[in-house]
CSV table of C-alpha atoms in Angstrom, one decimal:
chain,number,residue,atom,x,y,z
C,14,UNK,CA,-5.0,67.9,-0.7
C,15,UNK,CA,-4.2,68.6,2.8
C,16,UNK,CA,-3.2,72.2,3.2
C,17,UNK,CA,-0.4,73.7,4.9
C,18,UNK,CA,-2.3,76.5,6.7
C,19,UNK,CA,-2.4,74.4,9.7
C,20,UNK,CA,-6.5,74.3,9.7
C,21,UNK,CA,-6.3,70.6,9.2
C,22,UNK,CA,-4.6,67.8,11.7
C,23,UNK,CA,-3.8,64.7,10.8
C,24,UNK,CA,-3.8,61.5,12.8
C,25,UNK,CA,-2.4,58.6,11.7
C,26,UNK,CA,-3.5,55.1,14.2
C,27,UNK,CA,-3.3,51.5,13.4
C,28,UNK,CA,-1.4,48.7,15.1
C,29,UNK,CA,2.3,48.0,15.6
C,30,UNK,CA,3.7,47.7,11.9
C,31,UNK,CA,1.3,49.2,9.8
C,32,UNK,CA,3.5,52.3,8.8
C,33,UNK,CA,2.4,54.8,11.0
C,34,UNK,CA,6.1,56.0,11.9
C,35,UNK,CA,7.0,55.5,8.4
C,36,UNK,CA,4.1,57.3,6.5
C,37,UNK,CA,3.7,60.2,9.1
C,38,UNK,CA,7.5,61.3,8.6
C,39,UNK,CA,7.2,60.9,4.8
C,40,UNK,CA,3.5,63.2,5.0
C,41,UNK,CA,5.3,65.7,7.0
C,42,UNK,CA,8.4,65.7,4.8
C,43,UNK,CA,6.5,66.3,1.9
C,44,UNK,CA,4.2,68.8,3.3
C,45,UNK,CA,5.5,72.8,3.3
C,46,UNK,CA,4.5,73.4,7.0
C,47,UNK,CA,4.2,70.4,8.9
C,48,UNK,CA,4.8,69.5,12.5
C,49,UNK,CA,5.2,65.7,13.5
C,50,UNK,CA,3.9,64.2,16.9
C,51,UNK,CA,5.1,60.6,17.5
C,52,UNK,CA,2.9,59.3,20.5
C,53,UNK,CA,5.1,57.0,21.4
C,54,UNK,CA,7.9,59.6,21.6
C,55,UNK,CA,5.7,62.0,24.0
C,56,UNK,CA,4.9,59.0,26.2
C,57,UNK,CA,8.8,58.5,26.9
C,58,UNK,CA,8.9,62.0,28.2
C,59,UNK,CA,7.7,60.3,31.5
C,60,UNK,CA,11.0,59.0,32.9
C,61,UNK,CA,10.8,58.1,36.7
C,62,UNK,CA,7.3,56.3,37.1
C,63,UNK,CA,6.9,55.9,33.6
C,64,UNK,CA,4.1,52.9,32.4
C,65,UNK,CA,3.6,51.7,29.2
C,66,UNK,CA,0.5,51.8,27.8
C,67,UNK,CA,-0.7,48.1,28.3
C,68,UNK,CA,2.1,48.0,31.5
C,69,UNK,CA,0.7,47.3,35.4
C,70,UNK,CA,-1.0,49.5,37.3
C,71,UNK,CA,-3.3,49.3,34.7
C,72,UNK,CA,-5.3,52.8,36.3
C,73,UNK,CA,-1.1,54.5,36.0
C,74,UNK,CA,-1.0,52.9,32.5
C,75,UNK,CA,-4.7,54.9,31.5
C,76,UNK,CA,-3.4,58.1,33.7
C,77,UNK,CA,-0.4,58.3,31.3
C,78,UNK,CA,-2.0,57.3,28.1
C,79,UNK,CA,-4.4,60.5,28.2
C,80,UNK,CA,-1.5,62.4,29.5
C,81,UNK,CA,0.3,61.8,26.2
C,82,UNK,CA,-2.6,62.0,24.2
C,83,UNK,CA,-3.5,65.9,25.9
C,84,UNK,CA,0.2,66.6,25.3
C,85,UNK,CA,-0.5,65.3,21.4
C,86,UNK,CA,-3.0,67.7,21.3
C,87,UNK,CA,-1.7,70.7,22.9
C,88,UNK,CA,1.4,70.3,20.4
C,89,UNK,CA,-0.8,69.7,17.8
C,90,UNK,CA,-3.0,72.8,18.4
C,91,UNK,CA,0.4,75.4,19.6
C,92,UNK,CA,2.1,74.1,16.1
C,93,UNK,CA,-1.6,74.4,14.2
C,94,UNK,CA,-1.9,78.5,15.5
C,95,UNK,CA,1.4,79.1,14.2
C,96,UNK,CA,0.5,77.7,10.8
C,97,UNK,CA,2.4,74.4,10.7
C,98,UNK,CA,-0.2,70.9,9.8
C,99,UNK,CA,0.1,69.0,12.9
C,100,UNK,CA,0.8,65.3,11.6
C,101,UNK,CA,0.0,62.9,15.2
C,102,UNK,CA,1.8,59.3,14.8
C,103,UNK,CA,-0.2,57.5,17.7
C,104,UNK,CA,-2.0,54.4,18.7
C,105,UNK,CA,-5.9,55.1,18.8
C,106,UNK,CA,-7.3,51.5,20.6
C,107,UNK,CA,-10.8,52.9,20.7
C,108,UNK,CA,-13.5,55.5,20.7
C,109,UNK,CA,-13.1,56.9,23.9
C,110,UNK,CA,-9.8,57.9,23.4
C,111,UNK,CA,-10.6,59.2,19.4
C,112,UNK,CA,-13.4,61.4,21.1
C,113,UNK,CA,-10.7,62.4,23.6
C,114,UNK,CA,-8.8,63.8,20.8
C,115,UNK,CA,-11.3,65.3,19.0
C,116,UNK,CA,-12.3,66.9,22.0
C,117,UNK,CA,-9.6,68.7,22.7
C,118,UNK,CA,-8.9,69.7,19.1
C,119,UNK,CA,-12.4,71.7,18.3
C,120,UNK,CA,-11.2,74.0,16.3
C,121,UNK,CA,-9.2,71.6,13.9
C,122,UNK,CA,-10.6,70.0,10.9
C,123,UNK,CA,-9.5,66.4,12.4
C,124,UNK,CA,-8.4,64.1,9.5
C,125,UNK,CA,-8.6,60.3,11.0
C,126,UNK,CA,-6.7,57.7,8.8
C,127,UNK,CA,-6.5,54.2,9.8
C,128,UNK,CA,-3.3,52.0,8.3
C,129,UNK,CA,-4.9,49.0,8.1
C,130,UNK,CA,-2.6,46.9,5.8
C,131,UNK,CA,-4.0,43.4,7.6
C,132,UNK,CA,-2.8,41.7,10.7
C,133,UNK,CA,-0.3,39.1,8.9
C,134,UNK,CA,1.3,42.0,6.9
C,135,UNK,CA,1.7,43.9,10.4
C,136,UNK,CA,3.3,41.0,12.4
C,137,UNK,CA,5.9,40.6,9.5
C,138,UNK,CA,6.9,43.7,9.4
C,139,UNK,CA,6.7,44.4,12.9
C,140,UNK,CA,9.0,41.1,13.1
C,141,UNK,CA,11.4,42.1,10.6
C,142,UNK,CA,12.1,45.9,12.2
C,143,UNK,CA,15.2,46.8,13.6
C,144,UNK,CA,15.9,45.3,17.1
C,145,UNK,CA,15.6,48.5,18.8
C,146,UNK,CA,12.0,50.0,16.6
C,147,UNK,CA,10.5,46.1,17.2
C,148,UNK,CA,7.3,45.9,19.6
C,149,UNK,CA,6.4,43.3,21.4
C,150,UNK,CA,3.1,42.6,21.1
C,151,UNK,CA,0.3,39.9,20.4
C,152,UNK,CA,-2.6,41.1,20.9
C,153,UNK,CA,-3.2,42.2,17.2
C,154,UNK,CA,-6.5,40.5,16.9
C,155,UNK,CA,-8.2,41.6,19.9
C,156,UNK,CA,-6.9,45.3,18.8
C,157,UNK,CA,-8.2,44.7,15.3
C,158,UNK,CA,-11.9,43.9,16.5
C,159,UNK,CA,-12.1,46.7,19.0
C,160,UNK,CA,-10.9,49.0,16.1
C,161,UNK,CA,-13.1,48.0,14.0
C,162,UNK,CA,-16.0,47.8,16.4
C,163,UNK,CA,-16.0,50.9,17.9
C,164,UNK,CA,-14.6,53.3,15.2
C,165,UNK,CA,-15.0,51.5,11.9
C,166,UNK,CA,-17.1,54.3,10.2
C,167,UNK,CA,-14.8,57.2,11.8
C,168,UNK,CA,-12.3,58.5,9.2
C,169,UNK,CA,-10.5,56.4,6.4
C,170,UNK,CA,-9.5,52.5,6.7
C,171,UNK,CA,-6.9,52.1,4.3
C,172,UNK,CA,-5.7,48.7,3.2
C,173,UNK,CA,-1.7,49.5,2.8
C,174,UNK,CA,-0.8,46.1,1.8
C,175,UNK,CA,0.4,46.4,-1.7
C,176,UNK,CA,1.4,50.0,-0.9
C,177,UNK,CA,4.8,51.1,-0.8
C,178,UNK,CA,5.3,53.9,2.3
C,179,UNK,CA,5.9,56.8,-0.5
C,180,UNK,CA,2.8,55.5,-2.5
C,181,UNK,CA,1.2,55.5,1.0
C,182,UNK,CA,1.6,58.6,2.1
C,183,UNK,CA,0.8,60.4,-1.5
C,184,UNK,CA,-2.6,59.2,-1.1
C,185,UNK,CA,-3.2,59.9,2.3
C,186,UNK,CA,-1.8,63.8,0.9
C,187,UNK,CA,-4.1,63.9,-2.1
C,188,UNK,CA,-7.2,62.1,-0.7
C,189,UNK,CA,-7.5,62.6,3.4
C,190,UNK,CA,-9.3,65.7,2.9
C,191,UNK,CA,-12.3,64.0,1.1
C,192,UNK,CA,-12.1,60.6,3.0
C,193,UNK,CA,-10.6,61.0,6.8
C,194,UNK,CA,-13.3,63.5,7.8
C,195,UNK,CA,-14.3,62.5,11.0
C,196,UNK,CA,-17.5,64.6,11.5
């Protein structure tokens, strides 16, 4: 089981709709000392200037991504010191920016679970969110491919699909520790 000492930090990646927001609140509700990261939150800490991640210039767009993603980990490793499990809700496209993280987390056990529920079952629910939590995106395939190609030994793939969020997240609980080991 993931512990609550804080040695251990989860992230939680896949693409728009596979849970991540969902699952990471109900891992860090259930665990006694937990801290959670939304990514997407951070990102929207940029107010005047502020790119999104696939937004024009593409070179601001990269600057800010591995802004957030340093400020994921600085949180991650303050709240990790002070005994809380770091729990990071956050797009991870590709290698380079997993090794980022795991760079600047070296004294964390990094526990790497990819939501991979299947693109169909993503665009529904990603479809069916509220208004304001919907993302607009379609590039899920091309996403897909990169994920798998350049981290698809790294960590834990987990097919979500006929997984409720609480049935989710109790796995992720009992199991990361054995299966999201990412070295």
């Amino acid at each position: 089981m993931i512990d609550d000492a804080g040695s251990s930090c989860l992230i939680v990646t896949g693409m728009p709709g596979a849970g991540k927001s969902t699952v990471t609140r109900l891992i860090a509700d259930r665990l006694s000392r937990s801290a959670l990261l939304d990514g997407y939150f951070i990102s929207t800490l940029v107010v005047g200037g502020h790119v999104w991640a696939l937004g024009e210039p593409a070179d601001e767009a990269a600057r800010q991504v591995d802004l957030c993603n340093r400020n994921l980990c600085a949180l991650a490793n303050n709240f990790s010191d002070a005994g809380f499990t770091p729990v990071i809700d956050t797009v991870v496209p590709d290698r380079r920016q997993l090794d980022f993280f795991l760079s600047l987390l070296p004294a964390r056990q990094v526990l790497f679970v990819v939501l991979s529920p299947g693109i169909e079952a993503c665009r529904y629910r990603n479809a069916h969110r509220d208004p304001r939590e919907r993302f607009d995106f379609d590039g899920y395939e091309a996403l897909d491919a990169t994920m798998r190609r350049e981290f698809g030994d790294a960590g834990w793939w987990f097919d979500t699909a006929a997984l409720t969020p609480e049935q989710t997240a109790d796995r992720i609980i009992r199991e990361a520790l054995r299966r999201a080991l990412t070295g």
